[in-house]
PDB file of C-alpha atoms and ligand atoms in Angstrom:
ATOM      1  CA  UNK A   1     -95.862 -35.053 -15.606  1.00  0.00           C
ATOM      2  CA  UNK A   2     -93.299 -35.781 -18.292  1.00  0.00           C
ATOM      3  CA  UNK A   3     -96.095 -36.973 -20.506  1.00  0.00           C
ATOM      4  CA  UNK A   4     -97.983 -33.765 -19.946  1.00  0.00           C
ATOM      5  CA  UNK A   5     -95.054 -31.583 -21.068  1.00  0.00           C
ATOM      6  CA  UNK A   6     -94.454 -33.780 -24.050  1.00  0.00           C
ATOM      7  CA  UNK A   7     -98.074 -33.385 -25.092  1.00  0.00           C
ATOM      8  CA  UNK A   8     -97.891 -29.599 -24.600  1.00  0.00           C
ATOM      9  CA  UNK A   9     -94.774 -29.457 -26.759  1.00  0.00           C
ATOM     10  CA  UNK A  10     -96.429 -31.379 -29.572  1.00  0.00           C
ATOM     11  CA  UNK A  11     -99.486 -29.136 -29.324  1.00  0.00           C
ATOM     12  CA  UNK A  12     -97.379 -25.968 -29.500  1.00  0.00           C
ATOM     13  CA  UNK A  13     -95.319 -27.201 -32.443  1.00  0.00           C
ATOM     14  CA  UNK A  14     -98.474 -28.284 -34.218  1.00  0.00           C
ATOM     15  CA  UNK A  15    -100.333 -25.010 -33.772  1.00  0.00           C
ATOM     16  CA  UNK A  16     -97.298 -22.930 -34.697  1.00  0.00           C
ATOM     17  CA  UNK A  17     -96.837 -24.794 -37.967  1.00  0.00           C
ATOM     18  CA  UNK A  18    -100.588 -24.633 -38.590  1.00  0.00           C
ATOM     19  CA  UNK A  19    -100.567 -20.841 -38.327  1.00  0.00           C
ATOM     20  CA  UNK A  20     -97.351 -20.746 -40.311  1.00  0.00           C
ATOM     21  CA  UNK A  21     -99.209 -22.097 -43.354  1.00  0.00           C
ATOM     22  CA  UNK A  22    -101.562 -19.169 -43.785  1.00  0.00           C
ATOM     23  CA  UNK A  23    -100.071 -16.224 -41.896  1.00  0.00           C
ATOM     24  CA  UNK A  24     -98.871 -13.530 -44.284  1.00  0.00           C
ATOM     25  CA  UNK A  25     -96.298 -10.917 -43.301  1.00  0.00           C
ATOM     26  CA  UNK A  26     -97.326  -7.416 -44.329  1.00  0.00           C
ATOM     27  CA  UNK A  27     -94.632  -4.955 -45.262  1.00  0.00           C
ATOM     28  CA  UNK A  28     -94.917  -1.353 -46.493  1.00  0.00           C
ATOM     29  CA  UNK A  29     -91.886   0.545 -47.808  1.00  0.00           C
ATOM     30  CA  UNK A  30     -92.137   4.201 -48.736  1.00  0.00           C
ATOM     31  CA  UNK A  31     -89.318   4.716 -51.243  1.00  0.00           C
ATOM     32  CA  UNK A  32     -90.710   8.148 -52.114  1.00  0.00           C
ATOM     33  CA  UNK A  33     -90.734   9.540 -48.575  1.00  0.00           C
ATOM     34  CA  UNK A  34     -89.293  12.915 -49.590  1.00  0.00           C
ATOM     35  CA  UNK A  35     -91.392  13.495 -52.713  1.00  0.00           C
ATOM     36  CA  UNK A  36     -94.748  15.369 -52.613  1.00  0.00           C
ATOM     37  CA  UNK A  37     -96.690  12.129 -53.253  1.00  0.00           C
ATOM     38  CA  UNK A  38     -94.732  10.237 -50.594  1.00  0.00           C
ATOM     39  CA  UNK A  39     -95.323  13.033 -48.096  1.00  0.00           C
ATOM     40  CA  UNK A  40     -99.044  13.027 -48.930  1.00  0.00           C
ATOM     41  CA  UNK A  41     -99.060   9.239 -48.388  1.00  0.00           C
ATOM     42  CA  UNK A  42     -97.574   9.645 -44.895  1.00  0.00           C
ATOM     43  CA  UNK A  43    -100.003  12.449 -44.021  1.00  0.00           C
ATOM     44  CA  UNK A  44    -103.267  11.080 -45.410  1.00  0.00           C
ATOM     45  CA  UNK A  45    -102.779   7.284 -45.375  1.00  0.00           C
ATOM     46  CA  UNK A  46     -99.643   6.150 -43.531  1.00  0.00           C
ATOM     47  CA  UNK A  47     -97.852   2.825 -43.031  1.00  0.00           C
ATOM     48  CA  UNK A  48     -99.833   1.598 -39.948  1.00  0.00           C
ATOM     49  CA  UNK A  49    -103.179   2.131 -41.705  1.00  0.00           C
ATOM     50  CA  UNK A  50    -101.875   0.375 -44.838  1.00  0.00           C
ATOM     51  CA  UNK A  51    -100.667  -2.691 -42.897  1.00  0.00           C
ATOM     52  CA  UNK A  52    -104.041  -3.066 -41.183  1.00  0.00           C
ATOM     53  CA  UNK A  53    -105.792  -2.644 -44.522  1.00  0.00           C
ATOM     54  CA  UNK A  54    -103.604  -5.359 -46.101  1.00  0.00           C
ATOM     55  CA  UNK A  55    -104.797  -7.809 -43.440  1.00  0.00           C
ATOM     56  CA  UNK A  56    -108.446  -6.810 -43.841  1.00  0.00           C
ATOM     57  CA  UNK A  57    -108.372  -7.158 -47.631  1.00  0.00           C
ATOM     58  CA  UNK A  58    -106.309 -10.379 -47.554  1.00  0.00           C
ATOM     59  CA  UNK A  59    -108.944 -12.006 -45.329  1.00  0.00           C
ATOM     60  CA  UNK A  60    -111.802 -10.604 -47.401  1.00  0.00           C
ATOM     61  CA  UNK A  61    -110.281 -12.085 -50.569  1.00  0.00           C
ATOM     62  CA  UNK A  62    -109.687 -15.493 -48.953  1.00  0.00           C
ATOM     63  CA  UNK A  63    -113.035 -15.764 -47.150  1.00  0.00           C
ATOM     64  CA  UNK A  64    -115.575 -13.889 -49.241  1.00  0.00           C
ATOM     65  CA  UNK A  65    -114.307 -13.738 -52.815  1.00  0.00           C
ATOM     66  CA  UNK A  66    -112.198 -16.871 -53.325  1.00  0.00           C
ATOM     67  CA  UNK A  67    -113.892 -18.841 -50.491  1.00  0.00           C
ATOM     68  CA  UNK A  68    -110.699 -20.667 -49.577  1.00  0.00           C
ATOM     69  CA  UNK A  69    -111.486 -21.872 -46.058  1.00  0.00           C
ATOM     70  CA  UNK A  70    -108.989 -24.701 -46.648  1.00  0.00           C
ATOM     71  CA  UNK A  71    -105.492 -23.152 -46.457  1.00  0.00           C
ATOM     72  CA  UNK A  72    -104.288 -25.772 -48.966  1.00  0.00           C
ATOM     73  CA  UNK A  73    -106.355 -24.006 -51.660  1.00  0.00           C
ATOM     74  CA  UNK A  74    -104.665 -20.660 -51.068  1.00  0.00           C
ATOM     75  CA  UNK A  75    -101.743 -19.271 -53.014  1.00  0.00           C
ATOM     76  CA  UNK A  76     -98.762 -19.433 -50.650  1.00  0.00           C
ATOM     77  CA  UNK A  77     -97.627 -15.864 -49.903  1.00  0.00           C
ATOM     78  CA  UNK A  78     -95.050 -15.621 -47.068  1.00  0.00           C
ATOM     79  CA  UNK A  79     -94.644 -11.831 -47.310  1.00  0.00           C
ATOM     80  CA  UNK A  80     -96.647  -9.241 -49.223  1.00  0.00           C
ATOM     81  CA  UNK A  81     -94.831  -5.945 -49.742  1.00  0.00           C
ATOM     82  CA  UNK A  82     -96.244  -2.618 -50.896  1.00  0.00           C
ATOM     83  CA  UNK A  83     -93.741  -0.117 -52.294  1.00  0.00           C
ATOM     84  CA  UNK A  84     -94.686   3.554 -52.570  1.00  0.00           C
ATOM     85  CA  UNK A  85     -92.492   4.595 -55.482  1.00  0.00           C
ATOM     86  CA  UNK A  86     -91.949   7.628 -57.652  1.00  0.00           C
ATOM     87  CA  UNK A  87     -92.839   6.654 -61.233  1.00  0.00           C
ATOM     88  CA  UNK A  88     -95.233   7.799 -63.929  1.00  0.00           C
ATOM     89  CA  UNK A  89     -97.707   5.393 -65.533  1.00  0.00           C
ATOM     90  CA  UNK A  90    -100.164   2.929 -63.955  1.00  0.00           C
ATOM     91  CA  UNK A  91    -101.513   4.048 -60.569  1.00  0.00           C
ATOM     92  CA  UNK A  92    -100.380   0.716 -59.161  1.00  0.00           C
ATOM     93  CA  UNK A  93     -99.034  -2.621 -60.366  1.00  0.00           C
ATOM     94  CA  UNK A  94     -98.989  -6.075 -58.762  1.00  0.00           C
ATOM     95  CA  UNK A  95     -95.901  -8.216 -59.394  1.00  0.00           C
ATOM     96  CA  UNK A  96     -95.531 -11.581 -57.674  1.00  0.00           C
ATOM     97  CA  UNK A  97     -96.330 -11.086 -53.989  1.00  0.00           C
ATOM     98  CA  UNK A  98     -95.699  -7.329 -54.226  1.00  0.00           C
ATOM     99  CA  UNK A  99     -97.474  -4.147 -55.250  1.00  0.00           C
ATOM    100  CA  UNK A 100     -95.969  -0.874 -56.444  1.00  0.00           C
ATOM    101  CA  UNK A 101     -98.052   2.262 -55.942  1.00  0.00           C
ATOM    102  CA  UNK A 102     -97.132   5.429 -57.816  1.00  0.00           C
ATOM    103  CA  UNK A 103     -96.447   8.414 -55.577  1.00  0.00           C
ATOM    104  CA  UNK A 104     -97.004  10.621 -58.627  1.00  0.00           C
ATOM    105  CA  UNK A 105    -100.548   9.256 -58.839  1.00  0.00           C
ATOM    106  CA  UNK A 106    -101.127   9.751 -55.091  1.00  0.00           C
ATOM    107  CA  UNK A 107     -99.879  13.325 -55.373  1.00  0.00           C
ATOM    108  CA  UNK A 108    -102.285  14.232 -58.175  1.00  0.00           C
ATOM    109  CA  UNK A 109    -105.416  12.453 -56.922  1.00  0.00           C
ATOM    110  CA  UNK A 110    -108.308  14.844 -56.337  1.00  0.00           C
ATOM    111  CA  UNK A 111    -110.688  13.659 -53.666  1.00  0.00           C
ATOM    112  CA  UNK A 112    -110.658  11.327 -50.684  1.00  0.00           C
ATOM    113  CA  UNK A 113    -107.223   9.758 -51.065  1.00  0.00           C
ATOM    114  CA  UNK A 114    -107.688   7.182 -48.297  1.00  0.00           C
ATOM    115  CA  UNK A 115    -110.891   5.868 -49.890  1.00  0.00           C
ATOM    116  CA  UNK A 116    -109.330   5.737 -53.352  1.00  0.00           C
ATOM    117  CA  UNK A 117    -106.202   3.995 -52.026  1.00  0.00           C
ATOM    118  CA  UNK A 118    -108.428   1.391 -50.325  1.00  0.00           C
ATOM    119  CA  UNK A 119    -110.360   0.818 -53.549  1.00  0.00           C
ATOM    120  CA  UNK A 120    -107.087   0.447 -55.466  1.00  0.00           C
ATOM    121  CA  UNK A 121    -105.754  -2.086 -52.952  1.00  0.00           C
ATOM    122  CA  UNK A 122    -108.911  -4.251 -53.154  1.00  0.00           C
ATOM    123  CA  UNK A 123    -108.020  -4.692 -56.835  1.00  0.00           C
ATOM    124  CA  UNK A 124    -104.239  -5.126 -56.486  1.00  0.00           C
ATOM    125  CA  UNK A 125    -104.321  -7.443 -53.446  1.00  0.00           C
ATOM    126  CA  UNK A 126    -106.738  -9.729 -55.314  1.00  0.00           C
ATOM    127  CA  UNK A 127    -103.987 -10.144 -57.938  1.00  0.00           C
ATOM    128  CA  UNK A 128    -101.576 -11.289 -55.244  1.00  0.00           C
ATOM    129  CA  UNK A 129    -103.913 -14.105 -54.084  1.00  0.00           C
ATOM    130  CA  UNK A 130    -105.845 -15.174 -57.209  1.00  0.00           C
ATOM    131  CA  UNK A 131    -104.928 -18.021 -59.562  1.00  0.00           C
ATOM    132  CA  UNK A 132    -104.442 -17.180 -63.234  1.00  0.00           C
ATOM    133  CA  UNK A 133    -104.094 -20.655 -64.739  1.00  0.00           C
ATOM    134  CA  UNK A 134    -100.303 -20.249 -64.631  1.00  0.00           C
ATOM    135  CA  UNK A 135    -100.640 -17.352 -67.075  1.00  0.00           C
ATOM    136  CA  UNK A 136    -103.106 -19.135 -69.403  1.00  0.00           C
ATOM    137  CA  UNK A 137    -106.253 -17.278 -68.260  1.00  0.00           C
ATOM    138  CA  UNK A 138    -107.318 -14.290 -70.422  1.00  0.00           C
ATOM    139  CA  UNK A 139    -105.996 -11.004 -68.995  1.00  0.00           C
ATOM    140  CA  UNK A 140    -109.518  -9.574 -69.165  1.00  0.00           C
ATOM    141  CA  UNK A 141    -110.780 -12.302 -66.838  1.00  0.00           C
ATOM    142  CA  UNK A 142    -107.909 -11.876 -64.362  1.00  0.00           C
ATOM    143  CA  UNK A 143    -108.611  -8.122 -64.267  1.00  0.00           C
ATOM    144  CA  UNK A 144    -112.332  -8.814 -64.004  1.00  0.00           C
ATOM    145  CA  UNK A 145    -111.855 -10.929 -60.864  1.00  0.00           C
ATOM    146  CA  UNK A 146    -109.738  -8.151 -59.308  1.00  0.00           C
ATOM    147  CA  UNK A 147    -112.461  -5.567 -60.042  1.00  0.00           C
ATOM    148  CA  UNK A 148    -115.146  -7.984 -58.798  1.00  0.00           C
ATOM    149  CA  UNK A 149    -113.565  -7.791 -55.323  1.00  0.00           C
ATOM    150  CA  UNK A 150    -113.848  -3.994 -55.438  1.00  0.00           C
ATOM    151  CA  UNK A 151    -117.527  -4.239 -56.429  1.00  0.00           C
ATOM    152  CA  UNK A 152    -118.454  -6.724 -53.689  1.00  0.00           C
ATOM    153  CA  UNK A 153    -116.520  -4.778 -51.041  1.00  0.00           C
ATOM    154  CA  UNK A 154    -118.459  -1.605 -51.960  1.00  0.00           C
ATOM    155  CA  UNK A 155    -115.364   0.149 -53.236  1.00  0.00           C
ATOM    156  CA  UNK A 156    -116.427   0.596 -56.864  1.00  0.00           C
ATOM    157  CA  UNK A 157    -115.308   4.089 -57.881  1.00  0.00           C
ATOM    158  CA  UNK A 158    -117.466   6.703 -59.622  1.00  0.00           C
ATOM    159  CA  UNK A 159    -117.556   5.734 -63.307  1.00  0.00           C
ATOM    160  CA  UNK A 160    -117.461   1.981 -62.584  1.00  0.00           C
ATOM    161  CA  UNK A 161    -119.398   0.124 -65.327  1.00  0.00           C
ATOM    162  CA  UNK A 162    -123.115  -0.341 -64.780  1.00  0.00           C
ATOM    163  CA  UNK A 163    -124.639  -3.853 -64.969  1.00  0.00           C
ATOM    164  CA  UNK A 164    -125.349  -4.920 -68.572  1.00  0.00           C
ATOM    165  CA  UNK A 165    -122.697  -2.728 -70.215  1.00  0.00           C
ATOM    166  CA  UNK A 166    -119.708  -3.873 -72.259  1.00  0.00           C
ATOM    167  CA  UNK A 167    -119.396  -5.832 -75.491  1.00  0.00           C
ATOM    168  CA  UNK A 168    -117.646  -9.069 -74.573  1.00  0.00           C
ATOM    169  CA  UNK A 169    -117.314 -11.249 -71.500  1.00  0.00           C
ATOM    170  CA  UNK A 170    -113.531 -10.916 -71.262  1.00  0.00           C
ATOM    171  CA  UNK A 171    -113.393  -7.172 -71.954  1.00  0.00           C
ATOM    172  CA  UNK A 172    -111.820  -6.837 -68.525  1.00  0.00           C
ATOM    173  CA  UNK A 173    -112.021  -4.798 -65.337  1.00  0.00           C
ATOM    174  CA  UNK A 174    -115.477  -3.508 -64.327  1.00  0.00           C
ATOM    175  CA  UNK A 175    -117.214  -4.843 -67.480  1.00  0.00           C
ATOM    176  CA  UNK A 176    -116.097  -8.416 -66.774  1.00  0.00           C
ATOM    177  CA  UNK A 177    -116.693  -7.948 -63.034  1.00  0.00           C
ATOM    178  CA  UNK A 178    -120.374  -7.121 -63.700  1.00  0.00           C
ATOM    179  CA  UNK A 179    -120.656 -10.256 -65.848  1.00  0.00           C
ATOM    180  CA  UNK A 180    -119.033 -12.379 -63.110  1.00  0.00           C
ATOM    181  CA  UNK A 181    -121.596 -10.967 -60.700  1.00  0.00           C
ATOM    182  CA  UNK A 182    -124.327 -12.198 -63.077  1.00  0.00           C
ATOM    183  CA  UNK A 183    -122.676 -15.664 -63.141  1.00  0.00           C
ATOM    184  CA  UNK A 184    -122.655 -15.632 -59.339  1.00  0.00           C
ATOM    185  CA  UNK A 185    -126.421 -15.138 -59.472  1.00  0.00           C
ATOM    186  CA  UNK A 186    -126.692 -18.390 -61.455  1.00  0.00           C
ATOM    187  CA  UNK A 187    -124.117 -20.386 -59.480  1.00  0.00           C
ATOM    188  CA  UNK A 188    -123.535 -18.999 -55.983  1.00  0.00           C
ATOM    189  CA  UNK A 189    -119.820 -18.696 -55.176  1.00  0.00           C
ATOM    190  CA  UNK A 190    -119.035 -18.714 -58.906  1.00  0.00           C
ATOM    191  CA  UNK A 191    -115.860 -16.608 -58.725  1.00  0.00           C
ATOM    192  CA  UNK A 192    -114.334 -18.746 -55.959  1.00  0.00           C
ATOM    193  CA  UNK A 193    -115.188 -21.943 -57.830  1.00  0.00           C
ATOM    194  CA  UNK A 194    -113.786 -20.591 -61.094  1.00  0.00           C
ATOM    195  CA  UNK A 195    -110.612 -19.434 -59.329  1.00  0.00           C
ATOM    196  CA  UNK A 196    -110.131 -22.921 -57.895  1.00  0.00           C
ATOM    197  CA  UNK A 197    -110.283 -24.431 -61.393  1.00  0.00           C
ATOM    198  CA  UNK A 198    -107.760 -21.822 -62.607  1.00  0.00           C
ATOM    199  CA  UNK A 199    -104.916 -23.002 -60.368  1.00  0.00           C
ATOM    200  CA  UNK A 200    -102.900 -24.770 -63.085  1.00  0.00           C
ATOM    201  CA  UNK A 201    -104.626 -23.994 -66.361  1.00  0.00           C
ATOM    202  CA  UNK A 202    -107.543 -22.269 -68.054  1.00  0.00           C
ATOM    203  CA  UNK A 203    -110.333 -23.570 -70.255  1.00  0.00           C
ATOM    204  CA  UNK A 204    -113.346 -21.540 -71.341  1.00  0.00           C
ATOM    205  CA  UNK A 205    -115.396 -24.711 -70.655  1.00  0.00           C
ATOM    206  CA  UNK A 206    -115.040 -23.932 -66.923  1.00  0.00           C
ATOM    207  CA  UNK A 207    -118.016 -21.567 -67.344  1.00  0.00           C
ATOM    208  CA  UNK A 208    -120.185 -24.393 -68.675  1.00  0.00           C
ATOM    209  CA  UNK A 209    -118.965 -26.836 -66.037  1.00  0.00           C
ATOM    210  CA  UNK A 210    -120.054 -24.410 -63.320  1.00  0.00           C
ATOM    211  CA  UNK A 211    -123.311 -23.036 -64.750  1.00  0.00           C
ATOM    212  CA  UNK A 212    -124.453 -25.584 -67.349  1.00  0.00           C
ATOM    213  CA  UNK A 213    -124.163 -22.965 -70.113  1.00  0.00           C
ATOM    214  CA  UNK A 214    -121.285 -22.024 -72.444  1.00  0.00           C
ATOM    215  CA  UNK A 215    -119.804 -18.583 -71.840  1.00  0.00           C
ATOM    216  CA  UNK A 216    -121.251 -17.161 -75.098  1.00  0.00           C
ATOM    217  CA  UNK A 217    -124.785 -18.166 -74.081  1.00  0.00           C
ATOM    218  CA  UNK A 218    -124.221 -16.698 -70.620  1.00  0.00           C
ATOM    219  CA  UNK A 219    -123.052 -13.437 -72.158  1.00  0.00           C
ATOM    220  CA  UNK A 220    -126.091 -13.322 -74.512  1.00  0.00           C
ATOM    221  CA  UNK A 221    -128.478 -13.945 -71.610  1.00  0.00           C
ATOM    222  CA  UNK A 222    -126.683 -11.371 -69.493  1.00  0.00           C
ATOM    223  CA  UNK A 223    -126.982  -8.721 -72.200  1.00  0.00           C
ATOM    224  CA  UNK A 224    -130.651  -9.591 -72.784  1.00  0.00           C
ATOM    225  CA  UNK A 225    -131.412  -9.298 -69.082  1.00  0.00           C
ATOM    226  CA  UNK A 226    -130.345  -5.645 -69.194  1.00  0.00           C
ATOM    227  CA  UNK A 227    -132.034  -4.819 -72.503  1.00  0.00           C
ATOM    228  CA  UNK A 228    -129.033  -5.338 -74.796  1.00  0.00           C
ATOM    229  CA  UNK A 229    -127.267  -2.059 -74.053  1.00  0.00           C
ATOM    230  CA  UNK A 230    -124.887  -1.382 -76.942  1.00  0.00           C
ATOM    231  CA  UNK A 231    -121.407  -0.250 -76.084  1.00  0.00           C
ATOM    232  CA  UNK A 232    -121.445   3.538 -76.134  1.00  0.00           C
ATOM    233  CA  UNK A 233    -125.112   3.706 -75.123  1.00  0.00           C
ATOM    234  CA  UNK A 234    -124.378   3.388 -71.479  1.00  0.00           C
ATOM    235  CA  UNK A 235    -124.459   6.395 -69.247  1.00  0.00           C
ATOM    236  CA  UNK A 236    -120.885   7.174 -68.232  1.00  0.00           C
ATOM    237  CA  UNK A 237    -119.826   9.489 -65.495  1.00  0.00           C
ATOM    238  CA  UNK A 238    -116.062   9.253 -65.551  1.00  0.00           C
ATOM    239  CA  UNK A 239    -114.323  11.779 -63.404  1.00  0.00           C
ATOM    240  CA  UNK A 240    -110.782  10.447 -63.720  1.00  0.00           C
TER     241      UNK A 240
HETATM  242  C1  NAG B 301     -91.588  -2.304 -58.433  1.00  0.00           C
HETATM  243  O1  NAG B 301     -90.661  -1.658 -57.568  1.00  0.00           O
HETATM  244  C2  NAG B 301     -89.521  -2.430 -57.262  1.00  0.00           C
HETATM  245  C3  NAG B 301     -88.736  -1.718 -56.167  1.00  0.00           C
HETATM  246  O2  NAG B 301     -88.314  -0.429 -56.580  1.00  0.00           O
HETATM  247  C4  NAG B 301     -88.749  -2.702 -58.544  1.00  0.00           C
HETATM  248  O3  NAG B 301     -87.590  -3.457 -58.264  1.00  0.00           O
HETATM  249  C5  NAG B 301     -89.668  -3.467 -59.492  1.00  0.00           C
HETATM  250  O4  NAG B 301     -89.031  -3.693 -60.735  1.00  0.00           O
HETATM  251  C6  NAG B 301     -90.965  -2.713 -59.733  1.00  0.00           C
HETATM  252  N1  NAG B 301     -91.864  -3.602 -60.472  1.00  0.00           N
HETATM  253  C7  NAG B 301     -92.552  -3.241 -61.554  1.00  0.00           C
HETATM  254  C8  NAG B 301     -93.393  -4.304 -62.177  1.00  0.00           C
HETATM  255  O5  NAG B 301     -92.533  -2.132 -62.017  1.00  0.00           O
HETATM  256 ZN1   ZN B 302    -105.149  -5.319 -62.347  1.00  0.00          ZN
END
């Protein structure tokens, strides 16, 4: 009997520490509760919905985008906090394990706020969990990976770049995301594999290591595939 309890104890301790490795605490703090944007947040989105969404997106990023089934590959994030804050400027900004969302932006958004907030969080939460080569990766690529998540999750907003548009691979955001999607067609799981290489550093040769072709050749082939659309030729339908 004593042996049995001992074994149970070991098992419990082991499983608790196992879950402790990858479980992230989700926290949402509305610092703008009394402002029009903060009130709109409570009414149309709310803290419970946001916490559930954080879990959904976190798992989507780990499993589908970065393909980190081994917890040792994941960026350790004990707590991720979202602050709803009154400030003018970027709609949202990721910093460390946290994200600030502008209540001024939420207040002024015309359309389905819950959908737009979800789309925004697919981008920002990717920043929390992606590797950036300890700051050595080009900003355009880091932003491209974040927008790639949005694209794959079917949360690309109206006006999101069409495939084949843009004038360089690291232009950023939706332009780079479309190019990464092309690379994924050549090497399945490309973004996850590239992210893994970007843990400590960045080298443009990573593209060649993963696809067999240098990034400039990939970009040329990508542009050719879509008929060499020149920047400015593409049909844009920006609404915001
Ligand atoms: C985000 O909001 C927090 C809390 O108000 C603040 O301390 C922090 O400086 C802000 N971060 C950025 C990058 O603006
Ligand atoms: Zn970003």
